Amino acid sequence: MNEQAGADRDPRGALAWLWLSAFIVVADQATKALIVTTFELYDRVQVLPIFGITRLHNTGAAFSFLASAGGWQRWFFVAIAIAVTVLVCVWLKRMPRTGESWLAASLSLIVGGAIGNVLDRLFRGHVVDFLSFHWERWFFPAFNVADMAITVGAVILLVESFFDGRRKEKII
């Protein structure tokens, strides 16, 4: 029996990729714990001329979207993140264990980032952001390890879907 075919029929599918999600959650929560224990809110350390570490709290989503919505958004974002996590895990389970590595990695990065930020919302009531890039007086919104994982996962997902579509066009 072909090992590849056996791996493709593994009932766990690509769920093995969730180790990457777990790594992201641990890295995200560890860096946030370090920031919370060493920085007061709004404390800033300039690391490079364009980069600093600043402890910020975000009750909204990306770019502080809905941050001043009155509190309901916390549970809204928790519900969305949990739903996305469940859907992605189902998708990973149904995916062949081999042959879809980029797709599985991208989904696992997104899940890890979503869980990292959900843990903040559940236990802190806000997401801790601390990575801050700027150019002179222009500041890019602060972010964290979970946000980086979600962004990288989304970019890989888009690139993979583009190239997957092009591969299918050539076959047809």
Coordinates of C-alpha atoms in Angstrom, one line a residue:
M1 CA 0.0 0.0 0.0
N2 CA 1.3 3.5 -0.9
E3 CA 2.2 5.5 2.2
Q4 CA 1.0 8.7 0.5
A5 CA -2.4 7.2 -0.1
G6 CA -2.6 6.0 3.5
A7 CA -1.7 9.4 4.7
D8 CA -4.3 11.0 2.6
R9 CA -7.0 8.8 4.1
D10 CA -5.9 9.6 7.7
P11 CA -9.2 10.4 9.5
R12 CA -7.5 13.3 11.3
G13 CA -6.8 15.0 7.9
A14 CA -4.5 18.0 8.2
L15 CA -5.3 18.5 11.9
A16 CA -1.7 17.7 12.7
W17 CA -0.9 21.2 11.5
L18 CA -2.6 22.6 14.6
W19 CA 0.9 22.2 16.3
L20 CA 1.6 25.5 14.5
S21 CA -1.5 27.1 16.0
A22 CA -0.4 26.0 19.5
F23 CA 3.1 27.4 18.9
I24 CA 1.5 30.8 17.9
V25 CA -0.8 30.8 20.9
V26 CA 2.2 30.1 23.3
A27 CA 4.4 32.7 21.6
D28 CA 1.6 35.3 21.6
Q29 CA 0.6 34.8 25.2
A30 CA 4.3 34.7 26.4
T31 CA 5.1 38.0 24.7
K32 CA 2.0 39.7 26.0
A33 CA 2.7 38.4 29.5
L34 CA 6.2 39.9 29.2
I35 CA 4.9 43.2 28.1
V36 CA 2.1 43.4 30.8
T37 CA 4.6 42.6 33.5
T38 CA 7.4 45.0 32.4
F39 CA 5.4 47.9 30.9
E40 CA 2.8 50.2 32.2
L41 CA 0.0 51.2 29.9
Y42 CA 1.3 53.6 27.2
D43 CA 5.0 53.1 28.2
R44 CA 7.2 53.2 25.2
V45 CA 10.7 52.0 24.4
Q46 CA 12.2 53.1 21.1
V47 CA 14.1 50.1 19.6
L48 CA 14.9 51.5 16.1
P49 CA 14.3 54.9 14.5
I50 CA 11.1 53.4 13.0
F51 CA 10.1 50.8 15.6
G52 CA 9.2 50.8 19.2
I53 CA 7.5 48.7 21.8
T54 CA 4.5 50.4 23.4
R55 CA 1.9 48.7 25.7
L56 CA -1.5 49.4 24.4
H57 CA -5.0 47.9 25.0
N58 CA -7.4 47.4 22.1
T59 CA -11.0 46.7 22.9
G60 CA -11.8 46.7 19.1
A61 CA -10.6 44.7 16.2
A62 CA -7.9 45.5 13.6
F63 CA -7.0 49.2 13.6
S64 CA -9.2 49.6 16.7
F65 CA -12.3 49.0 14.7
L66 CA -15.3 49.3 17.0
A67 CA -13.1 50.1 20.0
S68 CA -15.5 52.6 21.3
A69 CA -18.7 50.6 20.7
G70 CA -19.6 50.2 24.4
G71 CA -18.5 46.7 25.3
W72 CA -20.7 44.5 23.3
Q73 CA -18.0 44.1 20.7
R74 CA -15.9 42.0 23.1
W75 CA -18.3 39.1 22.9
F76 CA -19.0 39.7 19.2
F77 CA -15.3 39.3 18.4
V78 CA -15.0 36.3 20.7
A79 CA -18.0 34.6 19.0
I80 CA -16.6 35.3 15.5
A81 CA -13.1 34.0 16.5
I82 CA -14.6 30.8 18.0
A83 CA -16.8 30.2 14.9
V84 CA -13.9 30.7 12.6
T85 CA -11.7 28.4 14.6
V86 CA -14.3 25.6 14.6
L87 CA -14.9 26.0 10.8
V88 CA -11.1 26.0 10.1
C89 CA -10.6 22.9 12.3
V90 CA -13.4 21.1 10.3
W91 CA -11.8 22.2 7.1
L92 CA -8.4 20.9 8.3
K93 CA -10.0 17.6 9.3
R94 CA -11.5 17.1 5.9
M95 CA -8.3 18.1 4.1
P96 CA -5.8 15.5 3.0
R97 CA -2.9 15.2 5.4
T98 CA -0.4 15.7 2.5
G99 CA -0.4 17.8 -0.6
E100 CA -2.0 20.9 0.9
S101 CA 0.8 22.1 3.2
W102 CA 0.6 25.8 2.3
L103 CA -3.1 25.8 2.8
A104 CA -2.9 23.9 6.1
A105 CA -0.1 26.2 7.3
S106 CA -2.1 29.3 6.5
L107 CA -5.2 28.1 8.2
S108 CA -3.2 27.0 11.2
L109 CA -1.6 30.5 11.5
I110 CA -5.0 32.1 11.4
V111 CA -6.4 29.8 14.0
G112 CA -3.4 30.4 16.3
G113 CA -3.7 34.1 16.0
A114 CA -7.5 34.1 16.5
I115 CA -7.1 32.0 19.7
G116 CA -4.3 34.2 21.0
N117 CA -6.5 37.3 20.7
V118 CA -9.6 35.5 22.1
L119 CA -7.7 34.6 25.2
D120 CA -6.9 38.2 25.7
R121 CA -10.5 39.3 25.2
L122 CA -11.8 36.6 27.6
F123 CA -9.3 37.1 30.4
R124 CA -8.3 40.7 30.1
G125 CA -11.3 42.3 28.4
H126 CA -9.0 43.7 25.7
V127 CA -6.2 42.7 23.4
V128 CA -2.7 43.7 24.3
D129 CA -0.8 45.3 21.4
F130 CA 2.8 46.4 21.6
L131 CA 4.6 46.3 18.3
S132 CA 4.6 49.9 16.9
F133 CA 6.1 51.0 13.6
H134 CA 6.2 54.7 12.7
W135 CA 7.7 57.2 10.3
E136 CA 8.3 60.6 11.8
R137 CA 4.8 61.5 13.1
W138 CA 2.9 58.8 11.2
F139 CA 2.2 55.7 13.3
F140 CA 1.0 52.4 11.9
P141 CA -1.5 50.8 14.3
A142 CA 0.2 48.7 17.0
F143 CA -0.1 44.9 16.8
N144 CA 1.0 41.7 18.4
V145 CA 2.2 38.2 17.5
A146 CA -1.3 36.9 17.0
D147 CA -2.0 39.7 14.5
M148 CA 1.2 38.9 12.7
A149 CA 0.1 35.2 12.4
I150 CA -3.3 36.1 11.1
T151 CA -1.9 38.5 8.6
V152 CA 0.8 36.1 7.3
G153 CA -1.8 33.3 7.2
A154 CA -4.2 35.4 5.2
V155 CA -1.5 36.4 2.7
I156 CA -0.4 32.8 2.3
L157 CA -4.1 31.8 1.8
L158 CA -4.6 34.5 -0.9
V159 CA -1.3 33.6 -2.7
E160 CA -2.1 29.8 -2.5
S161 CA -5.6 30.3 -3.8
F162 CA -4.3 32.4 -6.7
F163 CA -1.6 29.8 -7.7
D164 CA -4.0 26.9 -7.1
G165 CA -6.5 28.5 -9.5
R166 CA -3.7 29.0 -12.1
R167 CA -2.6 25.4 -11.7
K168 CA -6.2 24.2 -12.3
E169 CA -6.5 26.5 -15.4
K170 CA -3.4 24.9 -16.9
I171 CA -4.8 21.4 -16.3
I172 CA -8.1 22.3 -18.1

